Tab-separated table of C-alpha atoms in Angstrom:
chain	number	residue	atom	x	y	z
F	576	UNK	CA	0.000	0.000	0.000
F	577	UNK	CA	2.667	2.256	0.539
F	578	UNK	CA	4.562	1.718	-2.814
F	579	UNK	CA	0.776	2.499	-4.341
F	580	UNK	CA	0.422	5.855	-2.127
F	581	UNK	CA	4.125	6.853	-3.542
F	582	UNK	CA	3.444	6.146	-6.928
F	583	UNK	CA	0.258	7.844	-7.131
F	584	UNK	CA	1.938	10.541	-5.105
F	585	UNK	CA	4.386	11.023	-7.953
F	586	UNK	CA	1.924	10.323	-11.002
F	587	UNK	CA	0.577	13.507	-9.708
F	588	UNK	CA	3.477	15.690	-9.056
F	589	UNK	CA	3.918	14.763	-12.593
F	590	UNK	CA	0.343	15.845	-14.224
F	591	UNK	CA	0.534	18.981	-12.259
F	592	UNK	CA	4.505	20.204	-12.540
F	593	UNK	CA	5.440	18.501	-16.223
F	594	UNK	CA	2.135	18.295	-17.911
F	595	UNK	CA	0.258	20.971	-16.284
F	596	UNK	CA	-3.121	19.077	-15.855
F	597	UNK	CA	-4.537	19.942	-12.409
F	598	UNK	CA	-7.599	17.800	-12.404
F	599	UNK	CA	-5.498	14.855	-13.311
F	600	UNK	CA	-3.316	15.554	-10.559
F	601	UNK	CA	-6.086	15.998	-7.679
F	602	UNK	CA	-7.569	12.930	-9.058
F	603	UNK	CA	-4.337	11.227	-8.507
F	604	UNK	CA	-3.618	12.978	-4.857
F	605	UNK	CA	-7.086	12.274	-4.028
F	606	UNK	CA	-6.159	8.317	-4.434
F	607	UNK	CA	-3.100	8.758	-2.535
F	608	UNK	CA	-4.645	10.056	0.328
F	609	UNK	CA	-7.450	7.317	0.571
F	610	UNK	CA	-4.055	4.433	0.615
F	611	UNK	CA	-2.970	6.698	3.581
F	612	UNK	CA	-5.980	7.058	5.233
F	613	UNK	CA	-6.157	2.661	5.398
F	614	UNK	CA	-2.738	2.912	6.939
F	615	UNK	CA	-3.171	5.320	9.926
F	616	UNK	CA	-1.586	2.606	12.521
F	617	UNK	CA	1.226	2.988	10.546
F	618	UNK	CA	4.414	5.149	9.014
F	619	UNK	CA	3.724	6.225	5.759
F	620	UNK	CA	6.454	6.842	3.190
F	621	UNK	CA	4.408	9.915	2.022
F	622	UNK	CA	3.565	12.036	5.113
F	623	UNK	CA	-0.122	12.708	4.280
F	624	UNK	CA	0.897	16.545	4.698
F	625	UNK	CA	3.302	16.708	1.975
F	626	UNK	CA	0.177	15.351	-0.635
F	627	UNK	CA	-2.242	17.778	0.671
F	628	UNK	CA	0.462	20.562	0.188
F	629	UNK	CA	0.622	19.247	-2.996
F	630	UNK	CA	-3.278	18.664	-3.924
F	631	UNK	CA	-3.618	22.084	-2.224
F	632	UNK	CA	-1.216	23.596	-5.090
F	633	UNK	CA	-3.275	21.750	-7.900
F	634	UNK	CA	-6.587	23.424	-6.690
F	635	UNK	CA	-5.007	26.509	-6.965
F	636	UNK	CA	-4.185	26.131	-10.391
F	637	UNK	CA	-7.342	24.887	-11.397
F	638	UNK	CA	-8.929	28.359	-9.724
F	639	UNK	CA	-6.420	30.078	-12.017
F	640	UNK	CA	-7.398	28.323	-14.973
F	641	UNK	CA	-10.819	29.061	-14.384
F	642	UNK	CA	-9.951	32.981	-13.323
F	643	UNK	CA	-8.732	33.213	-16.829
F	644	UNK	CA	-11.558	32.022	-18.524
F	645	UNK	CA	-13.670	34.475	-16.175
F	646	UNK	CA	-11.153	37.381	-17.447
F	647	UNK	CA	-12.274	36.344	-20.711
F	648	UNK	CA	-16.258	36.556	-19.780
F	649	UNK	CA	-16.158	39.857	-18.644
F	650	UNK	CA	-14.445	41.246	-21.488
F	651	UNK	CA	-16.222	39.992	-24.067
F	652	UNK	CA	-19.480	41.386	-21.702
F	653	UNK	CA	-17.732	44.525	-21.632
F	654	UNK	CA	-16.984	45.059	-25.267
F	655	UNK	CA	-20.557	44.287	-25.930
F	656	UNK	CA	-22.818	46.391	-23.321
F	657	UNK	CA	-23.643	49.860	-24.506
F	658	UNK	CA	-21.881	52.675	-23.059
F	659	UNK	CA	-23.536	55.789	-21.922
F	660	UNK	CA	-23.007	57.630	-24.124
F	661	UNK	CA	-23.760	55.061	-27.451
F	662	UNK	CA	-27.230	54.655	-25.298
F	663	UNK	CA	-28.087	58.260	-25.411
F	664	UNK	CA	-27.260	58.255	-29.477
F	665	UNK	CA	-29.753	55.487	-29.526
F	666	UNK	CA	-32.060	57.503	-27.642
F	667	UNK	CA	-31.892	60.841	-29.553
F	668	UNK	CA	-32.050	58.943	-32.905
F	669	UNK	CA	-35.507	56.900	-31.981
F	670	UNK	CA	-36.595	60.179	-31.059
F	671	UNK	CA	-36.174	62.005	-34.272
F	672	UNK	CA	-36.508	59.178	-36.061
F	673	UNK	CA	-39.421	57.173	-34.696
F	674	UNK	CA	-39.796	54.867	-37.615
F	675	UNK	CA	-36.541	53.349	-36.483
F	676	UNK	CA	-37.784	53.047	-32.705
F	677	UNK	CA	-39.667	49.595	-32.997
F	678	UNK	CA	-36.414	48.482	-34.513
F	679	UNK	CA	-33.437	49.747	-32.479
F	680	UNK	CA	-35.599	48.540	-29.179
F	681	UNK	CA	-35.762	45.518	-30.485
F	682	UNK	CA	-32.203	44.982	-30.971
F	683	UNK	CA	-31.625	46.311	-27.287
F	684	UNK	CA	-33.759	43.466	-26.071
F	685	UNK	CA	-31.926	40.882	-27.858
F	686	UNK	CA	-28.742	42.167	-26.957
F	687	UNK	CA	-30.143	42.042	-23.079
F	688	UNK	CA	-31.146	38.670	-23.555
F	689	UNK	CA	-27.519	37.302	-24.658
F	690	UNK	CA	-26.031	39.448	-22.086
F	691	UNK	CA	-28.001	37.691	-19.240
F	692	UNK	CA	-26.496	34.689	-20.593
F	693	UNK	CA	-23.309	36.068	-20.271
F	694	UNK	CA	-23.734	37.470	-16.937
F	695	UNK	CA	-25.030	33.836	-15.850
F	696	UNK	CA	-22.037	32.178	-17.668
F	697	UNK	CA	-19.620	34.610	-15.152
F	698	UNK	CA	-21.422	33.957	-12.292
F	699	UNK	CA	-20.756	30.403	-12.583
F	700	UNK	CA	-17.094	30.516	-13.943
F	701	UNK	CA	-16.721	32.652	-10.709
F	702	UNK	CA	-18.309	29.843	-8.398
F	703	UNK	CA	-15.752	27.241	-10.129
F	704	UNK	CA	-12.834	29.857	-9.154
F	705	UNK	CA	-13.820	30.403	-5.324
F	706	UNK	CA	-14.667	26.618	-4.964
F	707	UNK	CA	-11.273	25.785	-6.095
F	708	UNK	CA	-9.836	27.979	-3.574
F	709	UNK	CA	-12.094	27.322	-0.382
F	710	UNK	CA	-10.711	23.192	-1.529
F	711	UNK	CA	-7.224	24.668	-1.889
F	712	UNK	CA	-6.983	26.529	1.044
F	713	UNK	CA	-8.647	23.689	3.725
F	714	UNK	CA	-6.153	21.673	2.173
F	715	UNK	CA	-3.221	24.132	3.489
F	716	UNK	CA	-4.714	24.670	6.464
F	717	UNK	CA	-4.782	20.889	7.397
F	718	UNK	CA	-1.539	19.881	6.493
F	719	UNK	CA	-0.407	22.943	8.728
F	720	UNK	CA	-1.742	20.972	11.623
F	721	UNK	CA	0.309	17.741	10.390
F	722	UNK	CA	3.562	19.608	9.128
F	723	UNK	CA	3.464	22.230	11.682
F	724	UNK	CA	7.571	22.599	11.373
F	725	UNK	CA	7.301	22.718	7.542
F	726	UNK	CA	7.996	26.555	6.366
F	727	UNK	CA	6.426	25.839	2.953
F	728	UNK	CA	3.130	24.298	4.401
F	729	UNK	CA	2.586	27.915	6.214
F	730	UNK	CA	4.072	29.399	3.372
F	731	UNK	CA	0.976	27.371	0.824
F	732	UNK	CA	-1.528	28.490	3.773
F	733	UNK	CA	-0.686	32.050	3.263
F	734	UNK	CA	-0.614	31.914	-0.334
F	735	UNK	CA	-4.121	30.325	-0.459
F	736	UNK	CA	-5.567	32.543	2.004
F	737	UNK	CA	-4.047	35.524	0.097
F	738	UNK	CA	-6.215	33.970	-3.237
F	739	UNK	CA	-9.856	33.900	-0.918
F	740	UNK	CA	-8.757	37.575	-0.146
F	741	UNK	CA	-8.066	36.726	3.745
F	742	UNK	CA	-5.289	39.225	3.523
F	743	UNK	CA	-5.057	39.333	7.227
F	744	UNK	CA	-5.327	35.966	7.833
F	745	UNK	CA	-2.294	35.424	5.166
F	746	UNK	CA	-0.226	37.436	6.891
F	747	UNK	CA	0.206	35.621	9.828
F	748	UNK	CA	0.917	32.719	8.211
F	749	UNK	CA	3.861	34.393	6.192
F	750	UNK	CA	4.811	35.275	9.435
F	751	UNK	CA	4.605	31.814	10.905
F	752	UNK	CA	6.469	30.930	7.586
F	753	UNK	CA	9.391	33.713	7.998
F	754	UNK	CA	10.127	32.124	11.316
F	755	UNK	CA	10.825	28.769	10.158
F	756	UNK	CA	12.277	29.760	7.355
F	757	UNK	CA	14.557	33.444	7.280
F	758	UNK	CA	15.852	32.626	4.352
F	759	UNK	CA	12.461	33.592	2.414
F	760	UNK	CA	12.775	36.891	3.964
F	761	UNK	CA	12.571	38.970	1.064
F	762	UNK	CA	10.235	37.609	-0.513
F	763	UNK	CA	7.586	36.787	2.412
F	764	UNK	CA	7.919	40.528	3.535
F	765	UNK	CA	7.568	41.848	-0.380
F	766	UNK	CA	3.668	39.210	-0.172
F	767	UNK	CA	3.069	41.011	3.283
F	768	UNK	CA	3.286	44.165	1.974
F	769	UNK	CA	1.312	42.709	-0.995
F	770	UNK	CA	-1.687	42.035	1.005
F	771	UNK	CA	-1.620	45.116	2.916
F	772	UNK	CA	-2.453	47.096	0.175
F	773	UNK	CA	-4.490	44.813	-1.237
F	774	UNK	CA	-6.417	45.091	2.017
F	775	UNK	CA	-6.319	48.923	2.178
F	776	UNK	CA	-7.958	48.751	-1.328
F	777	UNK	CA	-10.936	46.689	-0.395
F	778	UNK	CA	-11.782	48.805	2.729
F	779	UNK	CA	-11.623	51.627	0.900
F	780	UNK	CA	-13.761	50.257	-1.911
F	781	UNK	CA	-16.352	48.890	0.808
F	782	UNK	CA	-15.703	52.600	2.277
F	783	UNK	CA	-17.320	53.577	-1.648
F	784	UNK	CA	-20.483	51.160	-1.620
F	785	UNK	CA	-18.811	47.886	-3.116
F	786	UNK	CA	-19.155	44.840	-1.098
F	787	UNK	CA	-20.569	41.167	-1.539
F	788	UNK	CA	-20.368	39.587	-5.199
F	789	UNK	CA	-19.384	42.615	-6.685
F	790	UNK	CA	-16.474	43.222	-4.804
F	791	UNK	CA	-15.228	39.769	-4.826
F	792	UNK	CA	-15.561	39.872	-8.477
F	793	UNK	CA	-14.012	42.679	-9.167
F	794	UNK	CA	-10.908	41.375	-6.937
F	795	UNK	CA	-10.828	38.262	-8.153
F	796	UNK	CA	-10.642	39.808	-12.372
F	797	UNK	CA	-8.176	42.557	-11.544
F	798	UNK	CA	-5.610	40.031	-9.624
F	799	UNK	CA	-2.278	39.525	-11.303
């Protein structure tokens, strides 16, 4: 059972690092942790930490694969609505023109009709992205509690935590990370920083009326 947990362990280092498939790879992780679940009476040659770390990685790449497509939603929703000011030409012109009304209203109401779809289509690419990271992050968080000397396990908690916009929360797990590990100084500190403005952004855009959906949206397309 143990040769099986370290084989799958590796099949899925390999679909995630080399071949860039993350839902291969949780498949695979998710298989490896089920052999070392059976063997909790005894030592396994793949610390169950070290595959959630790992499965906890491949969720987050799957939430960036799906952020991508959801950059792509909301610019092709963008390009499409009417701006003000092309609304108020369409306006003026049915005015003066109202043999043209019938027909430029009923293009509107198309166009609002495949721009619900679209706006339905985001909402659920945005679902897949937050459910990815909620999986990736409770992943983190548990193999914290099994690896608690590991600097990269706090270091994965932070970064997840960072993605679900707990910038807070993050931080003190950089700083959990840091201690373990001063070598990552520079880089830890430069992600601290990171988050605080990230977090000085979002109160001041909650400060401005944005909050709920929108807000996490709006995060969650502008992240680099």
């Amino acid at each position: 059972k143990a040769c099986d947990c370290m084989k799958l362990y590796f099949e899925g280092n390999e679909s995630l690092d080399d071949e860039g498939d993350p839902s291969k790879a949780i498949a695979l992780y998710n298989q490896a942790l089920s052999l070392a679940d059976r063997r909790t009476r005894q030592t396994s040659q793949v610390p169950k930490g070290s595959i959630l770390m790992k499965r906890a990685r491949a969720y987050l790449q799957r939430a960036a694969n799906h952020r991508k497509i959801l950059r792509s939603l909301v610019k092709d929703l963008t390009d499409t609505v009417p701006s003000a000011s092309t609304m108020k030409i369409l306006y003026q012109t049915a005015s003066s023109h109202p043999e043209l009304s019938a027909s430029i209203f009923q293009r509107l109401a198309g166009d609002s009709k495949v721009n619900q779809g679209k706006f339905r289509q985001i909402r659920y690419r945005h679902d897949m992205h937050e459910f990815a990271l909620l999986h990736a992050t409770q992943d983190s968080l548990q193999a914290t509690k099994l690896l608690p000397r590991s600097a990269d396990a706090w270091y994965i908690a932070g970064e997840c935590l960072a993605e679900l916009r707990k910038l807070n929360e993050s931080n003190q797990y950089y700083v959990r990370a840091l201690a373990l590990d001063p070598s990552r100084k520079d880089v830890l500190t430069g992600l601290m920083e990171k988050n605080k403005l990230s977090q000085e952004f979002m109160d001041k855009a909650r400060e401005s009326g944005f909050s709920g959906d929108t807000l996490r949206l709006a995060v969650d397309v502008a992240a680099s």
